């Protein structure tokens, strides 16, 4: 992080505590981490910190725009320090690996619905779901194995 976390908290009007600093550092060095992972990293840094304290700190940091919370379907919330650039995410359906992808247009909302139904739209949060390169390579590898193995049922069908 370019700015030191303590002054970052002050700039955003957030009272500086060791716990909030530890949580902010954990999110900063582990983008797209879950609250559980944040707790682990924060504990490694400052010793004991309760789960509730981690959730409280995450809530305050998110409310004050220091961190961003994304909530993919079927996954716990993920936290990151990259805020305010309207970037989107690529998520692997197989292993859950999450990567940043720049905003398609450059500013929010980068998508407009066909019909706004009278809503004033200020954001479109996009998650692109698919398979990450590693899982893709793994699945192609197993497909090759199947192709190499003898296909008895096929030859049976041809002769019979
Ligand atoms: Zn994957
Ligand atoms: Zn991100």
Tab-separated table of C-alpha atoms and ligand atoms in Angstrom:
chain	number	residue	atom	x	y	z
A	1	UNK	CA	0.000	0.000	0.000
A	2	UNK	CA	1.446	3.358	-1.040
A	3	UNK	CA	0.102	5.363	1.903
A	4	UNK	CA	0.801	4.158	5.402
A	5	UNK	CA	-2.327	2.445	6.765
A	6	UNK	CA	-2.588	4.626	9.881
A	7	UNK	CA	-2.765	7.867	7.907
A	8	UNK	CA	-5.145	6.203	5.473
A	9	UNK	CA	-7.514	5.485	8.349
A	10	UNK	CA	-7.217	9.075	9.602
A	11	UNK	CA	-7.826	10.489	6.113
A	12	UNK	CA	-11.074	8.558	6.034
A	13	UNK	CA	-12.041	9.737	9.499
A	14	UNK	CA	-11.650	6.285	11.036
A	15	UNK	CA	-10.249	6.072	14.560
A	16	UNK	CA	-6.934	4.197	14.426
A	17	UNK	CA	-6.741	0.973	16.435
A	18	UNK	CA	-4.233	-1.876	16.260
A	19	UNK	CA	-7.022	-4.225	15.207
A	20	UNK	CA	-8.212	-2.044	12.342
A	21	UNK	CA	-4.636	-1.588	11.167
A	22	UNK	CA	-4.032	-5.331	11.237
A	23	UNK	CA	-7.257	-5.997	9.331
A	24	UNK	CA	-6.459	-3.327	6.742
A	25	UNK	CA	-2.940	-4.725	6.243
A	26	UNK	CA	-4.301	-8.263	5.919
A	27	UNK	CA	-6.768	-7.214	3.213
A	28	UNK	CA	-4.114	-5.130	1.489
A	29	UNK	CA	-1.638	-7.989	1.238
A	30	UNK	CA	-4.241	-10.681	0.432
A	31	UNK	CA	-6.705	-9.282	-2.098
A	32	UNK	CA	-10.074	-11.076	-2.323
A	33	UNK	CA	-9.648	-12.769	1.040
A	34	UNK	CA	-12.528	-13.949	3.203
A	35	UNK	CA	-13.158	-12.663	6.729
A	36	UNK	CA	-11.755	-15.964	8.058
A	37	UNK	CA	-8.521	-15.436	6.128
A	38	UNK	CA	-8.341	-11.834	7.318
A	39	UNK	CA	-8.685	-13.088	10.901
A	40	UNK	CA	-5.840	-15.583	10.401
A	41	UNK	CA	-3.499	-12.967	8.959
A	42	UNK	CA	-4.447	-10.384	11.564
A	43	UNK	CA	-3.841	-12.931	14.326
A	44	UNK	CA	-0.422	-13.693	12.888
A	45	UNK	CA	0.353	-9.993	13.105
A	46	UNK	CA	-1.083	-8.858	16.438
A	47	UNK	CA	-1.811	-12.052	18.326
A	48	UNK	CA	-5.388	-12.371	19.498
A	49	UNK	CA	-8.285	-10.760	17.690
A	50	UNK	CA	-11.819	-12.026	18.023
A	51	UNK	CA	-13.908	-12.939	15.014
A	52	UNK	CA	-16.362	-10.227	16.032
A	53	UNK	CA	-13.574	-7.628	16.111
A	54	UNK	CA	-12.517	-8.686	12.603
A	55	UNK	CA	-16.082	-8.364	11.295
A	56	UNK	CA	-16.499	-5.005	13.034
A	57	UNK	CA	-13.248	-3.686	11.542
A	58	UNK	CA	-14.158	-4.995	8.071
A	59	UNK	CA	-17.547	-3.305	8.336
A	60	UNK	CA	-16.105	0.047	9.386
A	61	UNK	CA	-13.381	-0.060	6.711
A	62	UNK	CA	-15.923	-0.962	4.021
A	63	UNK	CA	-18.425	1.680	5.158
A	64	UNK	CA	-15.706	4.319	4.964
A	65	UNK	CA	-14.540	3.320	1.515
A	66	UNK	CA	-11.161	1.916	2.548
A	67	UNK	CA	-11.956	-1.583	1.401
A	68	UNK	CA	-14.430	-3.109	-0.975
A	69	UNK	CA	-16.624	-6.078	-0.256
A	70	UNK	CA	-17.759	-8.387	-3.020
A	71	UNK	CA	-20.275	-11.131	-2.484
A	72	UNK	CA	-20.108	-13.847	-5.142
A	73	UNK	CA	-22.963	-16.350	-5.210
A	74	UNK	CA	-22.254	-19.418	-3.102
A	75	UNK	CA	-19.131	-17.921	-1.534
A	76	UNK	CA	-18.374	-15.984	1.618
A	77	UNK	CA	-17.834	-12.248	1.128
A	78	UNK	CA	-14.407	-11.285	-0.244
A	79	UNK	CA	-12.523	-8.142	0.718
A	80	UNK	CA	-9.966	-6.083	-1.182
A	81	UNK	CA	-8.242	-2.715	-0.972
A	82	UNK	CA	-8.617	-1.826	-4.620
A	83	UNK	CA	-11.515	0.629	-4.369
A	84	UNK	CA	-13.118	3.319	-6.464
A	85	UNK	CA	-12.060	2.108	-9.905
A	86	UNK	CA	-15.207	0.117	-10.684
A	87	UNK	CA	-13.154	-2.948	-11.577
A	88	UNK	CA	-14.819	-6.306	-12.033
A	89	UNK	CA	-13.930	-9.883	-11.212
A	90	UNK	CA	-13.203	-13.181	-12.868
A	91	UNK	CA	-14.051	-16.140	-10.648
A	92	UNK	CA	-13.216	-19.781	-11.278
A	93	UNK	CA	-16.231	-22.028	-10.747
A	94	UNK	CA	-13.957	-24.950	-9.916
A	95	UNK	CA	-11.439	-23.605	-7.391
A	96	UNK	CA	-12.867	-20.170	-6.614
A	97	UNK	CA	-9.742	-18.267	-7.611
A	98	UNK	CA	-10.652	-14.617	-8.075
A	99	UNK	CA	-8.879	-12.140	-10.328
A	100	UNK	CA	-9.386	-8.459	-11.024
A	101	UNK	CA	-10.402	-7.299	-14.445
A	102	UNK	CA	-10.531	-3.638	-15.373
A	103	UNK	CA	-13.856	-1.931	-15.870
A	104	UNK	CA	-15.090	-2.542	-19.374
A	105	UNK	CA	-15.736	1.169	-19.934
A	106	UNK	CA	-13.672	2.901	-17.248
A	107	UNK	CA	-16.341	4.386	-15.025
A	108	UNK	CA	-19.491	3.281	-13.247
A	109	UNK	CA	-22.004	2.226	-14.268
A	110	UNK	CA	-20.373	0.552	-17.234
A	111	UNK	CA	-23.511	-1.337	-18.147
A	112	UNK	CA	-26.967	0.044	-18.570
A	113	UNK	CA	-30.043	-2.148	-18.370
A	114	UNK	CA	-32.402	-2.332	-21.319
A	115	UNK	CA	-35.070	-0.941	-18.995
A	116	UNK	CA	-34.137	0.931	-15.794
A	117	UNK	CA	-37.725	0.676	-14.493
A	118	UNK	CA	-37.317	4.228	-13.206
A	119	UNK	CA	-34.241	3.444	-11.087
A	120	UNK	CA	-31.303	5.811	-11.137
A	121	UNK	CA	-28.412	3.411	-11.820
A	122	UNK	CA	-25.002	4.226	-10.327
A	123	UNK	CA	-23.221	0.898	-10.427
A	124	UNK	CA	-23.094	-2.395	-12.278
A	125	UNK	CA	-21.209	-5.065	-10.380
A	126	UNK	CA	-20.043	-7.687	-12.825
A	127	UNK	CA	-18.663	-11.139	-12.076
A	128	UNK	CA	-17.409	-13.160	-15.000
A	129	UNK	CA	-17.708	-16.856	-14.101
A	130	UNK	CA	-15.637	-19.554	-15.744
A	131	UNK	CA	-12.589	-21.738	-15.341
A	132	UNK	CA	-9.163	-20.406	-14.380
A	133	UNK	CA	-6.112	-21.370	-16.500
A	134	UNK	CA	-4.967	-23.980	-13.960
A	135	UNK	CA	-8.338	-25.711	-13.722
A	136	UNK	CA	-8.692	-25.504	-17.496
A	137	UNK	CA	-5.318	-27.186	-17.944
A	138	UNK	CA	-6.237	-29.823	-15.341
A	139	UNK	CA	-9.547	-30.627	-17.010
A	140	UNK	CA	-7.928	-30.820	-20.450
A	141	UNK	CA	-5.312	-33.149	-19.013
A	142	UNK	CA	-7.937	-35.572	-17.716
A	143	UNK	CA	-9.844	-35.367	-21.019
A	144	UNK	CA	-6.638	-36.415	-22.831
A	145	UNK	CA	-6.256	-39.370	-20.452
A	146	UNK	CA	-9.736	-40.553	-21.325
A	147	UNK	CA	-9.047	-40.223	-25.039
A	148	UNK	CA	-5.904	-42.347	-24.722
A	149	UNK	CA	-7.559	-45.159	-22.791
A	150	UNK	CA	-9.033	-48.002	-24.897
A	151	UNK	CA	-12.658	-47.462	-25.821
A	152	UNK	CA	-14.006	-50.965	-25.708
A	153	UNK	CA	-17.647	-49.974	-25.875
A	154	UNK	CA	-17.113	-48.233	-29.247
A	155	UNK	CA	-15.487	-51.230	-30.905
A	156	UNK	CA	-18.154	-53.498	-29.463
A	157	UNK	CA	-20.805	-51.356	-31.072
A	158	UNK	CA	-18.980	-51.404	-34.454
A	159	UNK	CA	-18.589	-55.196	-34.562
A	160	UNK	CA	-21.987	-55.993	-33.052
B	1	LIG	ZN1	-9.657	-22.732	-10.849
B	2	LIG	ZN1	-10.833	-7.020	-7.048
